């Protein structure tokens, strides 16, 4: 019955369903919006998608999102170039920058090791991370501002099973390189009440308690 | 800190947030998808948006979505042209067609009367509905297949406060035209268990009970 919609509307709905977490109903609602009230914005959106796809790529050093070959973070000379933080996705870089607590360099993995979803280390940028950390860098990456030996490699993947597994995998792989490896602290979130914390978080916050 | 993203990425995020029920986080996630894994699909989406906006408009008779001036439903000569069903949005036409229980014509209101949201009858296609029903149609709409006098006008707006108010408004407005007006039955949904039905639905299903 959806065939009552004209061809171009059906094509739009179909393309919209290819977006992550957009189902048939949401796609139909979005398409309806775009061809009625949202016509003007829709044309701007269409142009913005095309422009972003054409212009944006990944930083060839840290794999963060960049318009040029190397992103502004890698180019920033005021950063500590002996500190590297590995994260899952670009949005995590933004989150850490917003925290104001980190002034080193990054490496974006673009995924985590997830055997259940068939995602192995080779589907992420993990190999590129190991190459960056290798003191005898095989391919001379003259653009990489990272200065070896590192002070510390911070594994800032999520505190999920996949994030933990990925962190463990990287920690094992760099063991022979003599790099100091750390993981973000786990415990109660700021403003969190003990009463409502789950058991595991509470357990971890006890284990990781600090003397005052 | 989002300013760490390149300009074209920020523009894309900004345009995506203009879509209904897409916030900052969802927009960032969608943009990230479009410029990484979804590049190929993204270009197709961009083209589909543009094509749909250019080609699709509303049927000038019933205001359903159409590529030409008049939609296929209005053109279908096998339909009962003395039966009209008013709905809120195009997706409701699809839902009714899918039910297989209706073979008349439609009128899409594109909204409901919602004083709280500042939406009055004039923001919908209610006036056009009343014009279609006026036996002395002021502007001769030769393309309208509707044959007056009508057998019945079915008000198939949602069973929300706004939907009910809209139905009541239309019913009042057409009273003087001597049109038979009906509203969709309210009661238990098929497969619904009594135990889990809310009080109002149960009340309505009692009120509207039918003898066997």
Short mmCIF file of C-alpha atoms in Angstrom, two decimals:
data_model
loop_
_atom_site.label_atom_id
_atom_site.label_comp_id
_atom_site.label_asym_id
_atom_site.label_seq_id
_atom_site.Cartn_x
_atom_site.Cartn_y
_atom_site.Cartn_z
CA UNK A 1 0.00 0.00 0.00
CA UNK A 2 3.02 2.23 0.52
CA UNK A 3 3.12 2.04 -3.28
CA UNK A 4 0.44 4.73 -3.21
CA UNK A 5 3.27 7.12 -2.47
CA UNK A 6 4.97 8.45 -5.58
CA UNK A 7 8.24 6.83 -6.68
CA UNK A 8 10.51 9.65 -5.51
CA UNK A 9 8.88 9.63 -2.05
CA UNK A 10 9.38 5.86 -1.80
CA UNK A 11 13.00 6.21 -2.82
CA UNK A 12 13.52 8.86 -0.14
CA UNK A 13 11.92 6.65 2.52
CA UNK A 14 14.10 3.75 1.44
CA UNK A 15 17.30 5.81 1.65
CA UNK A 16 16.31 7.15 5.07
CA UNK A 17 15.84 3.63 6.47
CA UNK A 18 19.53 2.99 5.74
CA UNK A 19 20.45 5.46 8.48
CA UNK A 20 21.27 3.89 11.85
CA UNK A 21 18.22 3.38 14.10
CA UNK A 22 15.76 4.74 11.54
CA UNK A 23 12.93 2.29 10.84
CA UNK A 24 10.11 2.38 8.30
CA UNK A 25 7.84 4.56 10.42
CA UNK A 26 10.51 7.11 11.32
CA UNK A 27 11.68 7.22 7.71
CA UNK A 28 8.13 7.90 6.49
CA UNK A 29 7.71 10.64 9.09
CA UNK A 30 11.03 12.24 8.14
CA UNK A 31 10.24 12.04 4.41
CA UNK A 32 6.81 13.60 5.01
CA UNK A 33 8.46 16.41 6.95
CA UNK A 34 11.06 16.98 4.24
CA UNK A 35 8.56 17.33 1.40
CA UNK A 36 6.09 19.51 3.31
CA UNK A 37 7.11 21.88 6.11
CA UNK A 38 10.79 21.02 5.78
CA UNK A 39 11.30 21.69 2.04
CA UNK A 40 13.65 24.60 2.52
CA UNK A 41 15.68 22.89 5.26
CA UNK A 42 15.64 19.69 3.22
CA UNK A 43 17.50 21.28 0.32
CA UNK A 44 20.07 22.66 2.77
CA UNK A 45 20.39 19.20 4.35
CA UNK A 46 20.88 17.56 0.96
CA UNK A 47 23.66 20.03 0.15
CA UNK A 48 25.25 19.64 3.60
CA UNK A 49 25.38 15.84 3.30
CA UNK A 50 27.06 16.07 -0.10
CA UNK A 51 29.52 18.74 1.02
CA UNK A 52 30.49 16.89 4.19
CA UNK A 53 31.03 13.61 2.33
CA UNK A 54 33.16 15.38 -0.26
CA UNK A 55 35.26 17.45 2.12
CA UNK A 56 35.56 15.47 5.30
CA UNK A 57 37.87 12.53 5.77
CA UNK A 58 39.79 11.06 8.68
CA UNK A 59 43.05 12.54 9.98
CA UNK A 60 45.75 10.28 8.60
CA UNK A 61 47.61 10.39 11.91
CA UNK A 62 45.00 9.99 14.66
CA UNK A 63 41.89 9.14 12.55
CA UNK A 64 39.80 11.92 14.06
CA UNK A 65 37.50 13.78 11.66
CA UNK A 66 39.31 16.38 9.58
CA UNK A 67 38.89 18.44 6.44
CA UNK A 68 42.59 18.39 5.63
CA UNK A 69 45.02 15.48 5.88
CA UNK A 70 45.95 16.17 9.50
CA UNK A 71 43.46 17.35 12.14
CA UNK A 72 43.89 20.52 14.27
CA UNK A 73 44.58 18.47 17.41
CA UNK A 74 47.58 16.72 15.86
CA UNK A 75 48.78 20.10 14.57
CA UNK A 76 48.44 21.85 17.93
CA UNK A 77 51.98 22.38 19.20
CA UNK A 78 50.91 23.29 22.73
CA UNK A 79 49.77 19.75 23.42
CA UNK A 80 51.74 17.18 25.35
CA UNK A 81 53.11 14.95 22.61
CA UNK A 82 54.20 12.21 24.95
CA UNK A 83 50.64 11.47 26.05
CA UNK A 84 48.27 9.41 23.91
CA UNK A 85 44.62 8.61 24.56
CA UNK A 86 42.82 5.87 22.57
CA UNK A 87 39.05 6.30 22.18
CA UNK A 88 36.29 4.47 20.33
CA UNK A 89 34.84 7.28 18.23
CA UNK A 90 35.25 10.97 17.36
CA UNK A 91 32.46 12.01 19.74
CA UNK A 92 34.59 10.66 22.61
CA UNK A 93 37.38 13.08 21.67
CA UNK A 94 34.87 15.94 21.93
CA UNK A 95 33.69 14.64 25.32
CA UNK A 96 37.25 14.47 26.70
CA UNK A 97 38.10 17.92 25.32
CA UNK A 98 34.97 19.29 26.96
CA UNK A 99 36.09 17.86 30.31
CA UNK A 100 39.17 20.06 30.10
CA UNK A 101 41.20 17.39 31.85
CA UNK A 102 43.38 16.22 28.98
CA UNK A 103 45.95 17.98 26.84
CA UNK A 104 47.68 15.13 25.03
CA UNK A 105 47.13 13.53 21.63
CA UNK A 106 44.45 11.07 20.55
CA UNK A 107 43.97 7.92 18.55
CA UNK A 108 40.43 7.14 17.35
CA UNK A 109 39.84 3.39 16.99
CA UNK A 110 36.51 3.70 15.11
CA UNK A 111 35.00 0.74 16.84
CA UNK A 112 35.68 -1.81 19.54
CA UNK A 113 36.55 -5.44 19.46
CA UNK A 114 33.21 -7.27 19.50
CA UNK A 115 33.39 -10.98 18.63
CA UNK A 116 29.60 -11.35 18.94
CA UNK A 117 29.05 -8.75 16.20
CA UNK A 118 31.91 -10.15 14.15
CA UNK A 119 34.08 -7.07 14.70
CA UNK A 120 37.71 -8.02 15.22
CA UNK A 121 40.73 -5.79 15.82
CA UNK A 122 41.29 -5.57 12.05
CA UNK A 123 37.94 -3.80 11.54
CA UNK A 124 39.09 -0.98 13.79
CA UNK A 125 42.13 1.31 13.62
CA UNK A 126 43.90 -0.77 16.26
CA UNK A 127 46.73 -1.83 13.94
CA UNK A 128 47.41 1.83 13.17
CA UNK A 129 47.62 2.50 16.92
CA UNK A 130 50.19 -0.25 17.39
CA UNK A 131 52.18 1.10 14.45
CA UNK A 132 52.20 4.56 15.99
CA UNK A 133 53.56 3.10 19.23
CA UNK A 134 56.22 0.96 17.61
CA UNK A 135 59.61 2.53 18.35
CA UNK A 136 60.91 1.28 14.99
CA UNK A 137 58.00 2.69 13.01
CA UNK A 138 58.04 0.67 9.80
CA UNK A 139 56.48 3.33 7.56
CA UNK A 140 58.03 6.67 8.37
CA UNK A 141 55.06 8.80 9.43
CA UNK A 142 56.73 12.18 9.42
CA UNK A 143 53.41 13.89 10.20
CA UNK A 144 52.84 12.09 13.48
CA UNK A 145 53.61 14.54 16.29
CA UNK A 146 53.77 11.69 18.81
CA UNK A 147 57.13 11.61 20.58
CA UNK A 148 58.38 8.24 21.68
CA UNK A 149 58.97 6.93 24.27
CA UNK A 150 55.51 7.80 25.59
CA UNK A 151 54.83 9.00 29.10
CA UNK A 152 51.52 7.18 29.09
CA UNK A 153 48.91 5.52 26.89
CA UNK A 154 45.40 6.08 28.26
CA UNK A 155 42.83 3.52 27.11
CA UNK A 156 39.58 5.50 27.21
CA UNK A 157 37.26 2.95 25.61
CA UNK A 158 33.78 2.56 27.12
CA UNK A 159 33.27 0.56 30.30
CA UNK A 160 31.29 -2.05 28.38
CA UNK A 161 32.36 -5.65 27.85
CA UNK A 162 33.59 -4.74 24.36
CA UNK A 163 35.36 -1.62 25.60
CA UNK A 164 37.09 -3.59 28.37
CA UNK A 165 38.07 -6.36 25.96
CA UNK A 166 39.51 -3.84 23.51
CA UNK A 167 41.50 -2.13 26.26
CA UNK A 168 42.85 -5.49 27.42
CA UNK A 169 43.78 -6.42 23.86
CA UNK A 170 45.72 -3.19 23.34
CA UNK A 171 47.36 -3.43 26.77
CA UNK A 172 48.60 -6.93 25.93
CA UNK A 173 49.82 -5.92 22.49
CA UNK A 174 51.90 -2.98 23.74
CA UNK A 175 53.29 -4.84 26.76
CA UNK A 176 56.56 -5.63 24.99
CA UNK A 177 56.98 -1.97 24.01
CA UNK A 178 57.44 -0.90 27.61
CA UNK A 179 54.66 1.69 27.47
CA UNK A 180 52.88 2.83 30.64
CA UNK A 181 49.23 1.96 30.06
CA UNK A 182 46.25 3.23 32.08
CA UNK A 183 42.49 3.00 31.98
CA UNK A 184 39.97 5.70 33.04
CA UNK A 185 38.78 5.44 36.64
CA UNK A 186 35.48 3.69 37.25
CA UNK A 187 33.22 4.56 40.16
CA UNK A 188 30.33 6.76 41.15
CA UNK A 189 29.45 9.50 38.68
CA UNK A 190 29.52 13.09 40.01
CA UNK A 191 26.19 13.86 41.68
CA UNK A 192 25.41 10.15 41.87
CA UNK A 193 23.67 8.89 45.00
CA UNK A 194 24.95 5.73 46.62
CA UNK A 195 21.41 4.45 47.06
CA UNK A 196 20.80 4.37 43.33
CA UNK A 197 24.21 3.11 42.16
CA UNK A 198 24.22 -0.40 40.69
CA UNK A 199 26.13 -3.14 42.50
CA UNK A 200 29.00 -3.37 40.03
CA UNK A 201 29.66 0.37 39.99
CA UNK A 202 29.62 0.42 43.79
CA UNK A 203 31.96 -2.56 43.88
CA UNK A 204 34.36 -0.82 41.49
CA UNK A 205 34.17 2.44 43.43
CA UNK A 206 35.15 0.57 46.60
CA UNK A 207 37.99 -1.25 44.90
CA UNK A 208 39.33 2.00 43.46
CA UNK A 209 38.92 4.09 46.62
CA UNK A 210 41.55 6.76 47.23
CA UNK A 211 43.04 7.91 50.49
CA UNK A 212 42.43 11.55 51.33
CA UNK B 1 34.50 21.90 21.81
CA UNK B 2 32.32 20.67 18.96
CA UNK B 3 34.24 23.33 17.06
CA UNK B 4 37.00 20.73 16.81
CA UNK B 5 34.88 19.18 14.08
CA UNK B 6 35.54 20.67 10.64
CA UNK B 7 33.10 23.31 9.33
CA UNK B 8 31.31 21.04 6.87
CA UNK B 9 30.74 18.41 9.57
CA UNK B 10 29.32 21.07 11.91
CA UNK B 11 27.04 22.33 9.16
CA UNK B 12 25.79 18.81 8.54
CA UNK B 13 25.11 18.27 12.25
CA UNK B 14 23.27 21.58 12.38
CA UNK B 15 21.07 20.71 9.41
CA UNK B 16 20.30 17.28 10.86
CA UNK B 17 19.09 18.77 14.15
CA UNK B 18 16.37 20.57 12.17
CA UNK B 19 14.72 17.21 11.49
CA UNK B 20 11.85 16.34 13.83
CA UNK B 21 12.95 14.50 17.00
CA UNK B 22 16.64 14.63 16.11
CA UNK B 23 18.71 16.18 18.90
CA UNK B 24 22.38 17.12 19.05
CA UNK B 25 23.58 13.65 19.98
CA UNK B 26 21.55 11.84 17.32
CA UNK B 27 22.61 14.40 14.72
CA UNK B 28 26.27 13.89 15.58
CA UNK B 29 25.85 10.12 15.38
CA UNK B 30 24.08 10.37 12.01
CA UNK B 31 26.70 12.76 10.63
CA UNK B 32 29.49 10.45 11.81
CA UNK B 33 27.78 7.53 10.07
CA UNK B 34 27.30 9.52 6.85
CA UNK B 35 30.93 10.55 6.52
CA UNK B 36 32.40 7.15 7.45
CA UNK B 37 30.61 3.86 6.79
CA UNK B 38 27.63 5.53 5.15
CA UNK B 39 29.40 7.63 2.50
CA UNK B 40 27.94 5.76 -0.45
CA UNK B 41 24.41 5.69 1.00
CA UNK B 42 24.81 9.31 2.05
CA UNK B 43 25.26 10.49 -1.51
CA UNK B 44 22.18 8.51 -2.55
CA UNK B 45 20.25 10.04 0.37
CA UNK B 46 21.33 13.55 -0.59
CA UNK B 47 20.11 12.97 -4.16
CA UNK B 48 16.86 11.36 -2.97
CA UNK B 49 16.04 14.32 -0.72
CA UNK B 50 16.59 16.76 -3.56
CA UNK B 51 14.62 14.70 -6.07
CA UNK B 52 11.67 14.18 -3.74
CA UNK B 53 11.49 17.87 -2.85
CA UNK B 54 11.61 18.82 -6.52
CA UNK B 55 9.10 16.27 -7.79
CA UNK B 56 6.64 15.68 -4.98
CA UNK B 57 3.83 18.03 -4.07
CA UNK B 58 0.35 17.64 -2.63
CA UNK B 59 -2.63 16.51 -4.70
CA UNK B 60 -4.59 19.67 -5.39
CA UNK B 61 -7.87 17.88 -4.73
CA UNK B 62 -7.34 15.74 -1.62
CA UNK B 63 -3.88 16.99 -0.47
CA UNK B 64 -2.39 13.50 -0.38
CA UNK B 65 1.20 13.20 -1.60
CA UNK B 66 1.47 13.13 -5.38
CA UNK B 67 4.00 13.60 -8.15
CA UNK B 68 1.45 15.04 -10.56
CA UNK B 69 -1.31 17.54 -9.85
CA UNK B 70 -3.87 14.91 -8.89
CA UNK B 71 -3.03 11.73 -6.94
CA UNK B 72 -3.82 8.17 -8.14
CA UNK B 73 -6.55 7.75 -5.51
CA UNK B 74 -8.53 10.74 -6.81
CA UNK B 75 -8.02 9.43 -10.35
CA UNK B 76 -9.18 5.89 -9.55
CA UNK B 77 -12.61 5.52 -11.17
CA UNK B 78 -13.44 2.31 -9.33
CA UNK B 79 -13.71 4.12 -6.03
CA UNK B 80 -16.96 5.17 -4.37
CA UNK B 81 -17.08 8.88 -5.09
CA UNK B 82 -19.86 9.59 -2.65
CA UNK B 83 -17.77 8.56 0.34
CA UNK B 84 -15.16 10.87 1.86
CA UNK B 85 -12.75 10.17 4.69
CA UNK B 86 -10.85 12.99 6.43
CA UNK B 87 -7.49 12.05 7.97
CA UNK B 88 -4.69 13.93 9.70
CA UNK B 89 -1.73 12.95 7.55
CA UNK B 90 -0.74 10.98 4.45
CA UNK B 91 0.47 8.00 6.53
CA UNK B 92 -3.13 7.58 7.76
CA UNK B 93 -4.30 7.11 4.17
CA UNK B 94 -1.75 4.32 3.78
CA UNK B 95 -2.95 2.75 7.06
CA UNK B 96 -6.60 2.80 5.96
CA UNK B 97 -5.75 1.43 2.51
CA UNK B 98 -3.78 -1.36 4.15
CA UNK B 99 -6.84 -2.26 6.25
CA UNK B 100 -8.70 -2.99 3.02
CA UNK B 101 -11.92 -1.74 4.60
CA UNK B 102 -12.40 1.50 2.70
CA UNK B 103 -12.89 2.25 -0.98
CA UNK B 104 -13.96 5.89 -0.99
CA UNK B 105 -12.05 9.14 -1.44
CA UNK B 106 -9.87 10.97 1.07
CA UNK B 107 -9.11 14.42 2.36
CA UNK B 108 -5.80 14.95 4.15
CA UNK B 109 -5.98 17.73 6.74
CA UNK B 110 -2.21 17.94 7.36
CA UNK B 111 -2.62 18.60 11.05
CA UNK B 112 -5.20 18.82 13.76
CA UNK B 113 -6.69 21.69 15.64
CA UNK B 114 -4.45 22.18 18.68
CA UNK B 115 -4.99 25.46 20.56
CA UNK B 116 -2.18 24.63 23.02
CA UNK B 117 0.33 24.41 20.18
CA UNK B 118 -1.14 27.45 18.46
CA UNK B 119 -2.51 25.39 15.56
CA UNK B 120 -5.93 26.58 14.48
CA UNK B 121 -8.17 25.30 11.68
CA UNK B 122 -6.53 27.73 9.27
CA UNK B 123 -3.15 26.02 9.65
CA UNK B 124 -4.65 22.78 8.35
CA UNK B 125 -6.48 21.97 5.11
CA UNK B 126 -9.83 22.17 6.88
CA UNK B 127 -11.10 25.10 4.83
CA UNK B 128 -10.39 23.14 1.65
CA UNK B 129 -12.43 20.26 3.08
CA UNK B 130 -15.40 22.52 3.75
CA UNK B 131 -15.09 23.95 0.23
CA UNK B 132 -15.16 20.46 -1.24
CA UNK B 133 -18.35 19.72 0.69
CA UNK B 134 -20.12 22.95 -0.21
CA UNK B 135 -22.88 22.12 -2.69
CA UNK B 136 -22.38 25.53 -4.33
CA UNK B 137 -18.63 25.13 -4.72
CA UNK B 138 -17.40 28.69 -5.11
CA UNK B 139 -14.32 27.90 -7.18
CA UNK B 140 -15.22 25.32 -9.80
CA UNK B 141 -12.92 22.41 -9.04
CA UNK B 142 -13.48 20.35 -12.13
CA UNK B 143 -10.83 17.85 -11.07
CA UNK B 144 -12.56 16.86 -7.84
CA UNK B 145 -14.15 13.44 -8.42
CA UNK B 146 -16.31 13.88 -5.31
CA UNK B 147 -19.99 13.57 -6.14
CA UNK B 148 -22.38 15.57 -4.01
CA UNK B 149 -24.57 14.95 -2.12
CA UNK B 150 -22.28 12.64 -0.13
CA UNK B 151 -23.36 9.31 1.30
CA UNK B 152 -21.11 9.84 4.28
CA UNK B 153 -18.20 11.85 5.63
CA UNK B 154 -15.98 9.73 7.89
CA UNK B 155 -13.87 11.72 10.35
CA UNK B 156 -10.85 9.48 10.87
CA UNK B 157 -8.68 11.78 12.96
CA UNK B 158 -6.79 10.26 15.89
CA UNK B 159 -8.57 9.50 19.15
CA UNK B 160 -6.52 12.16 20.94
CA UNK B 161 -7.93 15.34 22.45
CA UNK B 162 -6.80 17.25 19.34
CA UNK B 163 -8.21 14.62 16.99
CA UNK B 164 -11.55 14.63 18.79
CA UNK B 165 -11.67 18.44 18.81
CA UNK B 166 -10.94 18.56 15.09
CA UNK B 167 -13.64 16.00 14.33
CA UNK B 168 -16.13 17.98 16.43
CA UNK B 169 -15.17 21.20 14.66
CA UNK B 170 -15.70 19.69 11.22
CA UNK B 171 -18.93 18.00 12.29
CA UNK B 172 -20.30 21.35 13.47
CA UNK B 173 -19.16 23.15 10.35
CA UNK B 174 -20.86 20.72 7.95
CA UNK B 175 -24.07 20.40 10.00
CA UNK B 176 -25.90 22.90 7.84
CA UNK B 177 -24.87 21.03 4.68
CA UNK B 178 -26.96 18.02 5.63
CA UNK B 179 -24.02 15.59 5.35
CA UNK B 180 -24.06 12.28 7.23
CA UNK B 181 -20.99 12.40 9.46
CA UNK B 182 -19.38 9.49 11.30
CA UNK B 183 -16.37 8.81 13.45
CA UNK B 184 -14.27 5.61 13.60
CA UNK B 185 -15.34 3.13 16.30
CA UNK B 186 -13.38 3.22 19.55
CA UNK B 187 -12.91 0.15 21.71
CA UNK B 188 -10.61 -2.78 22.35
CA UNK B 189 -7.93 -3.33 19.72
CA UNK B 190 -7.89 -6.75 18.02
CA UNK B 191 -5.89 -9.17 20.17
CA UNK B 192 -6.19 -6.84 23.15
CA UNK B 193 -6.77 -8.39 26.53
CA UNK B 194 -9.40 -6.88 28.80
CA UNK B 195 -7.05 -7.08 31.75
CA UNK B 196 -4.56 -4.71 30.16
CA UNK B 197 -6.98 -2.25 28.57
CA UNK B 198 -7.00 1.23 30.08
CA UNK B 199 -10.15 2.44 31.82
CA UNK B 200 -11.21 4.91 29.13
CA UNK B 201 -10.88 2.41 26.30
CA UNK B 202 -12.88 -0.13 28.29
CA UNK B 203 -15.50 2.50 29.05
CA UNK B 204 -15.78 3.38 25.36
CA UNK B 205 -15.93 -0.28 24.34
CA UNK B 206 -18.85 -0.78 26.73
CA UNK B 207 -20.63 2.31 25.51
CA UNK B 208 -20.23 1.23 21.91
CA UNK B 209 -21.12 -2.44 22.41
CA UNK B 210 -22.98 -4.13 19.58
CA UNK B 211 -25.70 -6.75 19.76
CA UNK B 212 -24.83 -10.05 18.08
#
